Amino acid sequence: MQRIILVGKPNCGKSLLFNQLTGLRQKVANFPGVTVELRAGQFEQFEVLDFPGTYSLNTLSKDEEIAVEKINEALVQDDTHMLVCVLDATRLERSLVFALQVLALARKHNKNIMFALNMVDELEHHNHHIDIDKLSEQLGVPVCALSAKTLKGVDTFKQLLIESASAQAVALPEPQVDINDPVKTSRALAKEHALPASIVLKNQNRIDAFLLNNLLGSVAFFGIMFFLFQSIFTWATPLMDGVEAGIEALAGVVTTILPSGLAHDFISDAMFGGVGSFLVFVPQIMVLTFIIGILEDSGYLARAALICHKPLSYFGLSGRSFIPYLSGHACAIPAIMAARTIESPRKRLITMMTIPLMSCSARLPVYALLIAAFIPSDHYWLGVFNLQGVTFFALYMFGIITALLVSAMLSKMSLTEQDKTEMPFILELPTYRLPHWKPLMHRVINSGMQFIKRAAPVIFIVSVVLWVLGYFPMNAGLEHSWLGQFGHVIEPVFAPLGLDWRYGVAMLMSFLAREVFVGVLGTLYGIDGADENIAGLAENIAAEGMPIGTGIGLLVFYVVALQCVATVATLRAETGNGKIAWGLYALYGVLAYCLALLATILI
Amino acid sequence: MTLWDLPKNANGRISDISDQLDVGVIDRLKEMGFDIDCDVICLRRSPFAGPIVIQLGDSVISLEQDIADKIHLHTLS
Ligand SMILES: Nc1nc2c(ncn2[C@@H]2O[C@H](COP(=O)(O)OP(=O)(O)O)[C@@H](O)[C@H]2O)c(=O)[nH]1
């Protein structure tokens, strides 16, 4: 199919234009390990490819390098008929620097090219008019003024696009300006055509005076972050419950049809129980993607990064690591996916590797159980703070501090080949704009689909393996199953922590998801529905009189250990490196064990 | 005087970009509009030596100290 490729600087409105051209059906191709995303859609008889926004063709980071490499690849292909470079009419000078680089490239490869001068609605708002014909003549490129938001000029643009893209011959008149010195030429052209900076930036600077104010800005920042955090918990919860109920209902229907026996148990426990439970994460991922999408498209994300840059840079992290870290307290999976907004590949990797240390909501039942079982409820620290509450708080802090320390350590090491380049902190603060629902919707749907596509295989394998180990030999019960027997064999490993085989089995099983620990332990203690009856199980555990050090050790273990197959799968997909994901699983496992042992011995 | 020394709301004019910076970074800065004799305004200084925010041409840009102190300004006469 004949192809049109769309390029442009970030925030020029390229995503919106792409969505206005192509409608509902889109394909997204990802490149593992980098944030580069290629979107493909259909416009009339053409395939439109949306390339990631890049600031320049001279690259600084691995992400940019891959993006530019993809542009170059597309340019040499015969199918590529046409390039469209999107420009932000309110930032003519900056947009032109990139556009002129692209123009030179198109001329070199003898491809047709067109400039889409976007955001003219904002120019009109300021009663400014750009002489398009003159600009077009100067550049030797057809220029189309349009607004992807109000759709003004989009029809004319489409017509012209179809004409030029169908044309056999490439007809580009010689430019009247020097396109080989983009910086100077852009400056001269901007002087002639552009809206003065003082008018363009007036609103933005006024809002920034508030949002970047040291006092008011901090209040706003915490307000927004609180809202974000709340929303992943509260908005996502009904959706997650809905998905869960849906899966349960489906499981109910399917399992009543099936005769009882092996197949029945496999479908109900391994399929619906194991694989189904990971679908529960999907709403959370989508809700977080939605909110981050709003923050990004509105322009606030760049400000948030700026506010957090300094404190986080002490630990080798980026200002943009803050939101993923915060989200990690709800669930590591959307948090790891949210790390995509971190522009430095190295810092992105470090952030992704340390997110699992944040105390996610799946740890809550485990913490609740162990705290109830081991920490006395009638003790007060300094006479005021209930010791159980203090322990809860301490566990969260312990996770955060460990994450920061690990980050600081990782940032001293060279991790993989591709993250040696360091992006300096040079951040262009975009204009504040109202986000448009179309690109946002595609992003949200895509985030859920991607998670399912990439994490499902690993989760499927692990749940089947754990199910088989816990189910066979048939009718033996968990204690005498292969898993139970294995638990007995490896009991010596857990003995130094003061734990017996039951805990070993529960810990192994909880790789499926941490909260499984509670359910399995309940089964082994002979308490049905321990998930709902944490207090009852806690009493049973407390009655055994294990030392408090053992309890603290277990808690510490659950703070640090990467006991979550969905997280490992997501890490593998997002880093594009299975070694990092599984290596991290092993390392955090060993670290957790050592710290737990230390706690058991010391306390 | 460097860009890093520019107080909030003050104007400056770029005199030089130090070649201590990586060539790639210098090129990027040039493309962003950092060029000799261009005017900048400092819009924000952050506490604890955090990044500064400046206005340059038609953009607002945030830079950390490592870069800002390699961009020299004409001393005001
Ligand atoms: N006023 C106005 N806003 C626009 C226009 N095109 C895009 N936007 C907004 O500008 C922001 C950035 O657009 P986006 O498509 O994400 O830019 P990209 O980074 O180039 O993909 C979003 O909030 C859009 O809703 C336009 O023509 N006029």
XYZ file of C-alpha atoms and ligand atoms in Angstrom:
708
model
C 0.000 0.000 0.000
C 1.126 3.527 -0.656
C 2.318 5.121 2.478
C 2.245 8.581 4.011
C 4.492 9.276 6.948
C 3.801 11.835 9.603
C 6.615 13.509 11.517
C 6.890 16.501 13.812
C 8.231 17.874 17.036
C 6.603 16.751 20.293
C 3.499 18.756 21.207
C 2.876 20.066 17.706
C -0.469 18.245 17.660
C 0.672 15.389 15.485
C -1.205 12.700 17.419
C -4.423 14.618 17.129
C -3.970 15.193 13.401
C -3.197 11.514 12.933
C -6.382 10.588 14.748
C -8.412 13.050 12.708
C -7.052 11.538 9.503
C -7.354 7.883 10.293
C -10.390 7.212 12.432
C -10.884 4.194 14.614
C -8.726 1.418 13.314
C -5.114 1.763 14.322
C -2.225 -0.577 14.750
C 0.555 0.137 17.191
C 4.027 -1.310 16.881
C 6.329 -1.091 19.861
C 10.018 -1.505 20.121
C 10.951 -3.246 23.338
C 13.216 -1.384 25.680
C 12.548 2.015 24.186
C 9.469 4.195 24.245
C 9.325 4.451 20.497
C 5.855 3.724 19.224
C 4.848 3.559 15.610
C 1.185 3.946 14.877
C -0.368 2.955 11.607
C -3.817 3.836 10.336
C -5.711 4.067 7.103
C -6.564 7.276 5.266
C -8.375 6.809 1.960
C -6.187 4.490 -0.104
C -3.091 5.259 1.929
C -1.484 3.845 5.001
C -0.525 6.639 7.384
C 2.377 6.036 9.743
C 2.695 8.217 12.800
C 6.303 8.503 13.866
C 7.298 9.415 17.402
C 7.815 13.126 17.961
C 11.478 14.048 17.880
C 13.105 17.372 18.572
C 15.799 16.973 15.992
C 17.282 14.582 13.485
C 20.556 14.875 15.363
C 19.927 12.445 18.163
C 20.919 12.509 21.804
C 19.345 9.396 23.260
C 18.711 5.843 22.222
C 15.000 6.542 21.857
C 15.577 9.415 19.511
C 18.119 7.387 17.620
C 15.661 4.587 16.984
C 12.923 7.023 16.043
C 15.171 8.727 13.505
C 16.440 5.392 12.236
C 12.833 4.368 11.581
C 12.217 7.585 9.667
C 15.283 6.933 7.554
C 14.220 3.358 6.931
C 10.800 4.467 5.792
C 12.308 7.060 3.487
C 14.297 4.608 1.422
C 11.281 2.378 0.826
C 9.468 2.755 -2.479
C 6.040 2.499 -0.827
C 6.643 5.734 0.980
C 5.047 8.309 -1.235
C 4.808 11.277 0.933
C 6.059 12.951 4.075
C 3.936 15.264 6.134
C 5.732 17.400 8.662
C 3.465 18.897 11.311
C 4.400 22.357 12.592
C 3.059 24.301 15.540
C 2.102 27.654 14.044
C 2.394 29.352 17.421
C 6.006 28.164 17.741
C 7.075 28.733 14.187
C 10.777 29.154 14.811
C 11.233 25.952 16.822
C 8.996 23.960 14.501
C 10.825 25.162 11.428
C 14.220 24.031 12.693
C 13.015 20.459 12.646
C 10.879 20.895 9.541
C 13.843 22.199 7.542
C 15.918 19.200 8.583
C 13.120 16.952 7.376
C 12.805 18.929 4.164
C 16.481 18.435 3.401
C 16.059 14.726 4.043
C 13.028 14.471 1.776
C 14.864 16.259 -1.023
C 17.802 13.956 -0.601
C 15.593 10.881 -0.964
C 13.487 12.521 -3.639
C 10.185 12.191 -1.802
C 7.196 14.463 -1.865
C 6.728 16.523 1.257
C 4.131 18.835 2.667
C 4.017 21.019 5.774
C 0.908 21.008 7.951
C 0.871 24.248 9.876
C -1.231 23.242 12.862
C -2.877 25.243 15.678
C -4.004 28.116 13.471
C -7.068 28.435 15.691
C -4.781 29.861 18.331
C -3.267 32.314 15.861
C -6.743 33.510 14.924
C -7.518 33.967 18.547
C -4.705 36.507 18.611
C -5.793 37.970 15.258
C -2.578 36.952 13.632
C -2.348 35.814 10.055
C 0.532 33.969 8.418
C 1.035 34.524 4.702
C 0.931 30.852 3.747
C 1.543 31.385 0.031
C 4.644 33.389 0.655
C 5.977 30.934 3.245
C 5.290 28.082 0.891
C 7.142 29.851 -1.910
C 10.109 30.627 0.287
C 10.389 27.032 1.457
C 9.616 25.388 -1.867
C 7.069 23.130 -0.126
C 3.277 23.158 -0.127
C 2.140 24.511 3.241
C -1.355 23.927 4.604
C -2.726 25.949 7.480
C -5.109 23.962 9.644
C -6.341 23.224 13.106
C -6.524 19.588 14.125
C -8.786 20.658 16.946
C -11.419 22.813 15.249
C -10.871 20.944 11.951
C -10.535 24.226 10.114
C -8.553 23.734 6.918
C -8.430 19.971 7.405
C -10.603 19.241 4.349
C -8.378 21.305 2.073
C -5.388 19.596 3.621
C -6.835 16.148 2.956
C -7.528 16.995 -0.666
C -4.067 18.316 -1.240
C -2.610 15.334 0.563
C -4.432 12.878 -1.679
C -3.329 14.762 -4.775
C 0.316 14.992 -3.825
C 0.518 11.475 -2.476
C -0.984 10.046 -5.654
C 1.256 12.083 -7.920
C 3.820 10.026 -9.738
C 6.515 12.630 -10.118
C 8.145 14.456 -7.296
C 7.860 18.147 -7.906
C 9.549 20.295 -5.351
C 10.557 23.781 -6.493
C 13.913 25.080 -5.318
C 13.594 26.792 -1.970
C 14.415 30.496 -1.874
C 15.971 30.168 1.535
C 19.019 28.247 2.677
C 17.640 24.999 4.058
C 21.052 23.729 5.056
C 21.294 26.116 7.955
C 17.990 25.381 9.694
C 18.707 27.450 12.797
C 19.445 30.717 11.001
C 16.815 30.272 8.315
C 14.116 29.489 10.877
C 14.998 32.562 12.834
C 14.731 34.765 9.755
C 11.461 33.191 8.624
C 9.988 33.400 12.114
C 10.862 37.057 12.299
C 8.935 37.613 9.111
C 5.877 35.431 9.785
C 5.496 34.413 13.404
C 3.355 35.737 16.184
C 5.604 37.578 18.657
C 6.771 35.418 21.564
C 5.466 37.841 24.146
C 1.888 37.199 22.947
C 2.301 33.437 22.504
C 3.816 32.944 25.922
C 1.668 35.361 27.859
C -0.955 32.871 29.040
C 1.513 30.122 29.612
C 3.737 32.321 31.736
C 0.780 33.519 33.719
C -0.269 29.965 34.578
C 3.331 29.019 35.293
C 3.676 31.917 37.691
C 1.122 30.032 39.757
C 1.908 26.355 39.046
C 5.666 26.826 39.315
C 5.475 29.153 42.276
C 7.509 27.712 45.111
C 4.652 27.765 47.593
C 1.385 27.698 45.602
C 2.935 25.449 42.970
C 3.884 22.904 45.604
C 0.367 22.915 46.992
C -1.013 22.413 43.479
C 1.526 19.669 42.839
C 0.579 17.737 45.943
C -3.086 18.256 45.176
C -2.715 16.830 41.687
C -0.601 13.912 42.844
C -3.054 13.126 45.625
C -5.844 13.115 43.078
C -3.859 10.831 40.797
C -3.084 8.428 43.611
C -6.660 8.369 44.824
C -7.985 7.772 41.380
C -5.952 4.646 40.764
C -7.328 3.289 43.999
C -10.888 4.531 43.989
C -11.811 4.851 40.325
C -10.120 1.654 39.396
C -11.621 -0.369 42.236
C -15.195 -0.565 40.923
C -13.855 -1.402 37.469
C -11.588 -4.072 38.899
C -14.463 -5.490 40.925
C -16.517 -5.492 37.756
C -13.885 -7.436 35.839
C -13.532 -9.847 38.722
C -17.264 -10.388 38.954
C -17.403 -10.875 35.195
C -14.683 -13.500 35.277
C -16.307 -15.240 38.228
C -19.665 -15.316 36.478
C -18.066 -16.725 33.346
C -16.161 -19.266 35.422
C -19.407 -20.227 37.132
C -21.139 -20.825 33.814
C -18.255 -22.730 32.248
C -17.592 -24.925 35.257
C -21.219 -25.967 35.655
C -21.219 -27.194 32.078
C -18.049 -29.206 32.578
C -18.242 -32.521 34.404
C -16.232 -32.521 37.605
C -12.777 -33.942 37.278
C -9.390 -32.935 36.053
C -10.555 -30.684 33.220
C -13.066 -28.987 35.472
C -10.472 -28.222 38.134
C -7.945 -27.073 35.578
C -10.352 -24.670 33.930
C -11.714 -23.314 37.174
C -8.468 -22.995 39.139
C -5.637 -22.567 36.652
C -7.483 -20.755 33.899
C -10.042 -18.618 35.648
C -8.230 -18.446 38.965
C -4.724 -17.809 37.689
C -4.980 -16.234 34.275
C -8.283 -14.544 34.995
C -6.950 -12.748 38.031
C -4.392 -10.927 35.938
C -7.097 -9.362 33.806
C -8.061 -7.513 36.963
C -5.013 -5.306 36.444
C -6.271 -4.041 33.112
C -8.676 -1.378 34.461
C -5.990 -0.024 36.736
C -3.562 0.272 33.859
C -6.162 2.056 31.769
C -7.168 4.486 34.509
C -3.560 5.439 35.165
C -2.824 5.794 31.453
C -5.853 8.047 31.176
C -4.759 10.385 33.949
C -1.144 10.496 32.841
C -2.377 11.124 29.310
C -4.332 14.139 30.530
C -1.342 15.426 32.462
C 0.912 14.955 29.446
C -1.352 16.452 26.788
C -2.294 19.385 28.999
C 1.372 20.217 29.494
C 1.505 19.678 33.254
C 3.659 16.557 33.150
C 6.682 18.579 32.071
C 6.154 20.924 35.024
C 5.821 18.027 37.451
C 9.086 16.639 36.126
C 10.740 19.987 36.671
C 9.514 20.250 40.261
C 10.743 16.759 41.160
C 13.961 16.863 39.220
C 16.377 18.021 41.885
C 15.449 15.808 44.838
C 15.233 12.690 42.676
C 18.468 13.419 40.838
C 20.390 12.683 44.051
C 19.336 9.083 43.597
C 20.091 8.897 39.903
C 16.433 9.278 39.002
C 14.570 11.687 36.762
C 11.893 14.156 37.802
C 9.581 12.027 35.735
C 10.243 9.047 38.000
C 7.953 10.542 40.601
C 4.645 9.576 39.033
C 5.680 5.972 38.349
C 6.924 5.688 41.941
C 3.716 7.100 43.304
C 1.636 4.815 41.121
C 3.730 1.892 42.247
C 2.021 2.145 45.612
C -1.195 1.093 43.939
C 0.247 -1.442 41.535
C 3.659 -1.950 40.007
C 2.345 -2.907 36.581
C 0.778 0.368 35.434
C 3.636 2.150 37.201
C 6.239 0.342 35.128
C 4.298 1.172 32.004
C 4.046 4.795 33.111
C 7.837 4.963 33.246
C 7.673 5.390 29.465
C 7.377 9.107 29.939
C 10.940 9.223 31.296
C 13.045 10.522 28.458
C 16.432 9.305 29.645
C 16.703 5.586 28.815
C 19.021 4.953 31.714
C 16.836 6.638 34.296
C 13.823 4.914 32.864
C 15.469 1.554 33.351
C 16.489 2.351 36.924
C 13.004 3.575 37.723
C 11.407 0.450 36.294
C 13.801 -1.761 38.214
C 13.019 -0.149 41.567
C 9.251 0.347 41.257
C 8.538 -3.190 42.552
C 9.906 -2.110 45.951
C 6.983 0.242 46.466
C 4.393 -1.346 48.723
C 1.621 -2.081 46.250
C -1.949 -2.840 47.232
C -1.452 -6.591 46.810
C 0.868 -6.485 49.800
C -1.832 -4.976 52.015
C -3.541 -8.265 52.950
C -0.149 -9.828 53.647
C 0.898 -6.909 55.842
C -2.477 -6.913 57.571
C -2.261 -10.607 58.336
C 1.294 -10.605 59.609
C 0.917 -7.417 61.616
C -2.219 -8.761 63.277
C -0.467 -12.038 64.027
C 2.836 -10.722 65.293
C 2.578 -7.119 66.450
C 0.719 -6.572 69.706
C -2.265 -4.273 69.240
C -2.113 -2.721 72.700
C 1.413 -1.353 72.544
C 2.096 2.292 71.905
C 5.255 3.823 70.577
C 6.273 6.906 72.560
C 2.977 6.478 74.352
C 0.893 7.820 71.468
C 1.377 5.852 68.287
C -0.182 2.435 68.068
C 2.572 -0.044 67.302
C 0.600 -1.774 64.545
C 0.076 1.526 62.774
C 3.729 2.416 63.189
C 4.707 -0.911 61.654
C 2.467 -0.273 58.646
C 4.033 3.113 58.118
C 7.528 1.736 58.627
C 6.960 -0.916 55.960
C 5.951 1.695 53.375
C 8.944 3.850 54.262
C 11.244 0.863 54.209
C 10.131 0.115 50.651
C 10.675 3.690 49.490
C 14.070 4.004 51.162
C 15.219 0.663 49.764
C 14.101 1.756 46.292
C 16.033 5.014 46.546
C 19.151 3.254 47.805
C 18.970 0.630 45.075
C 18.493 3.415 42.487
C 21.502 5.273 43.784
C 23.522 2.080 43.529
C 22.267 1.181 40.066
C 23.015 4.653 38.785
C 26.662 4.093 39.632
C 26.767 0.982 37.497
C 26.573 0.524 33.798
C 23.548 -1.642 33.262
C 23.116 -2.492 29.629
C 24.688 -1.434 26.375
C 21.892 0.843 25.333
C 21.603 3.053 28.373
C 25.132 4.414 28.433
C 24.030 7.668 26.886
C 22.731 10.124 29.382
C 20.158 12.685 28.437
C 20.933 16.051 29.967
C 18.026 17.811 31.596
C 16.899 20.274 28.933
C 13.167 20.448 28.967
C 10.959 22.545 26.771
C 7.838 23.546 28.680
C 4.903 23.172 26.303
C 1.907 25.491 26.135
C -1.000 24.558 28.378
C -3.718 23.072 26.206
C -6.996 21.296 26.651
C -6.452 17.607 25.855
C -8.538 16.098 23.097
C -10.368 12.847 23.797
C -9.484 11.072 20.561
C -5.760 10.413 20.973
C -6.352 9.876 24.675
C -8.917 7.165 24.058
C -6.613 5.314 21.697
C -3.823 5.467 24.212
C -5.973 4.122 27.011
C -7.304 1.199 24.982
C -3.872 0.435 23.652
C -2.284 0.327 27.102
C -4.700 -2.385 28.210
C -4.303 -4.405 25.026
C -0.555 -4.249 25.184
C -0.449 -5.486 28.730
C -2.654 -8.444 27.881
C -0.695 -9.307 24.771
C 2.697 -9.121 26.384
C 2.132 -10.428 29.894
C -0.407 -13.160 29.210
C 2.004 -15.863 27.985
C 4.285 -15.716 31.028
C 1.400 -15.557 33.445
C -0.286 -18.448 31.701
C 2.792 -20.646 31.971
C 3.432 -19.815 35.613
C -0.154 -20.373 36.696
C -0.317 -23.691 34.881
C 2.958 -24.862 36.404
C 1.925 -23.839 39.929
C -1.464 -25.438 39.452
C 0.047 -28.715 38.268
C 2.473 -28.785 41.187
C -0.265 -28.105 43.700
C -2.825 -30.477 42.148
C -0.890 -33.678 41.565
C -0.841 -36.414 42.699
C -4.604 -36.199 42.450
C -6.728 -35.936 45.574
C -3.640 -35.742 47.790
C -4.417 -32.284 49.130
C -1.972 -29.408 49.089
C 0.244 -30.857 51.843
C 0.993 -34.050 49.930
C 1.009 -32.529 46.487
C 4.269 -32.130 44.592
C 4.354 -28.566 45.777
C 3.782 -29.642 49.384
C 6.472 -32.285 49.089
C 8.785 -29.734 47.590
C 7.962 -27.464 50.504
C 9.057 -30.187 52.910
C 12.277 -30.711 50.973
C 13.200 -27.045 51.047
C 12.081 -26.551 54.639
C 15.744 -26.166 55.719
C 15.891 -22.996 53.601
C 13.075 -21.437 55.606
C 14.107 -22.904 58.967
C 16.682 -20.161 59.728
C 13.829 -17.663 59.380
C 11.888 -19.623 61.969
C 9.368 -20.805 59.376
C 8.168 -24.284 58.499
C 7.192 -25.859 55.180
C 3.705 -24.316 55.203
C 5.180 -20.870 54.930
C 7.567 -22.109 52.286
C 4.677 -23.352 50.175
C 2.660 -20.178 50.746
C 5.653 -18.055 49.747
C 6.268 -20.122 46.606
C 2.606 -19.947 45.637
C 2.487 -16.224 46.215
C 4.639 -15.729 43.138
C 1.322 -15.740 41.335
C 0.389 -12.626 43.308
C 1.387 -11.680 46.800
C -2.061 -11.829 48.336
C -2.215 -15.537 47.448
C 0.018 -15.984 50.504
C -2.976 -15.366 52.767
C -5.268 -17.795 50.979
C -2.731 -20.617 50.808
C -1.738 -20.212 54.424
C -5.419 -20.279 55.301
C -5.842 -23.583 53.452
C -2.837 -25.040 55.233
C -4.122 -23.887 58.610
C -7.482 -25.381 57.754
C -9.306 -22.071 57.605
C -11.575 -21.618 54.632
C -11.843 -18.222 53.012
C -8.892 -16.757 54.858
C -8.897 -13.819 52.408
C -12.131 -12.662 54.011
C -11.227 -13.775 57.516
C -7.757 -12.414 58.104
C -8.319 -11.980 61.822
C -9.196 -15.643 62.315
C -6.075 -16.805 60.534
C -3.984 -14.280 62.421
C -5.236 -15.679 65.738
C -4.232 -19.161 64.673
C -0.788 -17.981 63.702
C -0.369 -15.974 66.885
C -1.410 -19.010 68.940
C 1.660 -20.870 67.686
C 3.817 -18.352 69.515
C 6.443 -17.764 66.865
C 8.977 -15.119 67.873
C 8.329 -11.548 66.771
C 11.610 -11.517 64.847
C 10.201 -14.151 62.523
C 7.180 -11.975 61.855
C 9.272 -8.891 61.156
C 11.516 -10.999 58.933
C 8.509 -12.174 56.915
C 7.233 -8.625 56.584
C 10.622 -7.429 55.412
C 10.689 -10.302 52.958
C 7.389 -9.194 51.443
C 8.498 -5.588 51.164
C 11.548 -6.500 49.120
C 10.823 -9.728 47.242
C 9.536 -9.465 43.683
C 6.780 -11.975 44.333
C 4.548 -11.146 41.405
C 4.666 -12.879 38.080
C 2.695 -10.127 36.329
C 5.308 -7.577 37.365
C 8.134 -9.767 36.110
C 6.301 -10.215 32.815
C 5.730 -6.480 32.499
C 9.352 -5.733 33.314
C 10.420 -8.172 30.666
C 8.162 -6.614 28.085
C 9.014 -3.020 28.901
C 12.765 -3.446 29.179
C 12.833 -5.817 26.240
C 15.228 -7.882 28.278
C 14.252 -11.111 30.002
C 17.586 -11.272 31.765
C 16.912 -8.038 33.598
C 13.445 -9.136 34.651
C 14.353 -12.597 35.900
C 17.686 -11.418 37.266
C 15.861 -8.800 39.267
C 13.449 -11.429 40.522
C 16.366 -13.523 41.753
C 18.272 -10.572 43.211
C 15.344 -9.126 45.119
C 14.569 -12.664 46.300
C 18.063 -13.115 47.701
C 18.126 -9.621 49.167
C 14.725 -10.161 50.765
C 15.867 -13.451 52.230
C 19.060 -11.962 53.649
C 17.248 -8.991 55.179
C 14.604 -11.281 56.637
C 17.317 -13.470 58.107
C 19.004 -10.429 59.565
C 15.737 -9.293 61.125
C 15.103 -12.741 62.581
C 18.542 -12.878 64.132
C 18.627 -9.316 65.436
C 15.140 -9.010 66.855
C 28.602 35.576 34.311
C 26.707 32.431 33.283
C 23.064 31.689 32.703
C 23.040 29.968 36.067
C 23.848 33.263 37.801
C 20.896 35.070 36.279
C 18.476 36.207 39.000
C 14.733 35.727 38.626
C 13.077 38.123 36.152
C 16.450 39.399 34.929
C 17.454 39.637 31.266
C 20.679 38.427 29.772
C 22.330 38.015 26.405
C 24.237 34.871 25.485
C 27.935 35.414 24.764
C 29.249 31.890 24.475
C 28.460 28.227 24.996
C 31.330 26.399 26.644
C 32.831 23.569 24.631
C 33.061 21.550 27.834
C 29.619 20.358 26.898
C 29.171 17.361 24.681
C 29.019 18.238 20.968
C 25.608 16.620 20.670
C 24.306 18.709 23.538
C 25.723 21.913 22.062
C 24.033 21.167 18.745
C 20.765 20.503 20.519
C 21.071 23.765 22.430
C 21.691 25.629 19.175
C 18.639 24.040 17.620
C 16.616 25.094 20.624
C 17.691 28.651 20.002
C 20.711 29.058 22.275
C 22.900 31.137 20.058
C 25.323 33.960 20.547
C 23.658 37.326 21.105
C 20.255 35.847 21.813
C 18.290 37.313 24.699
C 17.076 35.251 27.641
C 14.830 36.037 30.583
C 14.967 34.037 33.789
C 11.414 33.059 34.759
C 12.023 30.851 37.730
C 14.721 29.719 40.082
C 14.033 26.621 42.154
C 14.981 26.103 45.755
C 17.984 23.865 46.534
C 19.694 24.635 43.234
C 17.002 22.921 41.203
C 16.598 23.603 37.472
C 16.046 27.153 36.268
C 13.346 28.145 33.821
C 14.140 30.651 31.107
C 12.392 32.202 28.169
C 14.348 32.135 24.938
C 12.816 33.181 21.644
C 9.405 31.538 21.392
C 10.065 28.849 23.970
C 10.229 28.375 27.698
C 13.008 26.003 28.630
C 14.127 24.405 31.853
C 17.801 23.593 32.383
C 19.766 22.078 35.190
C 22.847 23.654 36.690
C 25.317 21.431 34.826
C 24.198 22.961 31.568
C 23.163 26.439 32.623
C 26.570 27.218 34.080
C 28.242 26.386 30.778
C 26.260 29.025 28.934
C 27.955 32.388 29.309
C 26.265 35.767 29.238
C 27.591 39.194 28.349
C 28.320 41.128 31.489
C 25.829 43.922 31.749
C 27.302 47.291 31.101
N -5.831 24.669 20.126
C -5.344 23.606 19.496
N -4.864 22.591 20.231
C -4.372 21.508 19.588
C -4.379 21.431 18.169
N -3.805 20.249 17.823
C -3.490 19.618 18.973
N -3.833 20.368 20.054
C -3.616 20.035 21.470
O -2.220 20.127 21.731
C -1.806 19.133 22.672
C -0.666 18.305 22.097
O -1.150 17.594 21.000
P -0.647 16.125 20.639
O -1.465 15.672 19.504
O -0.584 15.285 21.843
O 0.815 16.484 20.164
P 2.005 15.535 19.736
O 2.941 15.529 20.894
O 2.577 16.225 18.569
O 1.456 14.209 19.405
C -3.033 18.326 22.984
O -3.562 18.765 24.210
C -3.956 18.610 21.824
O -5.308 18.489 22.219
C -4.911 22.536 17.414
O -4.939 22.558 16.189
N -5.376 23.589 18.143
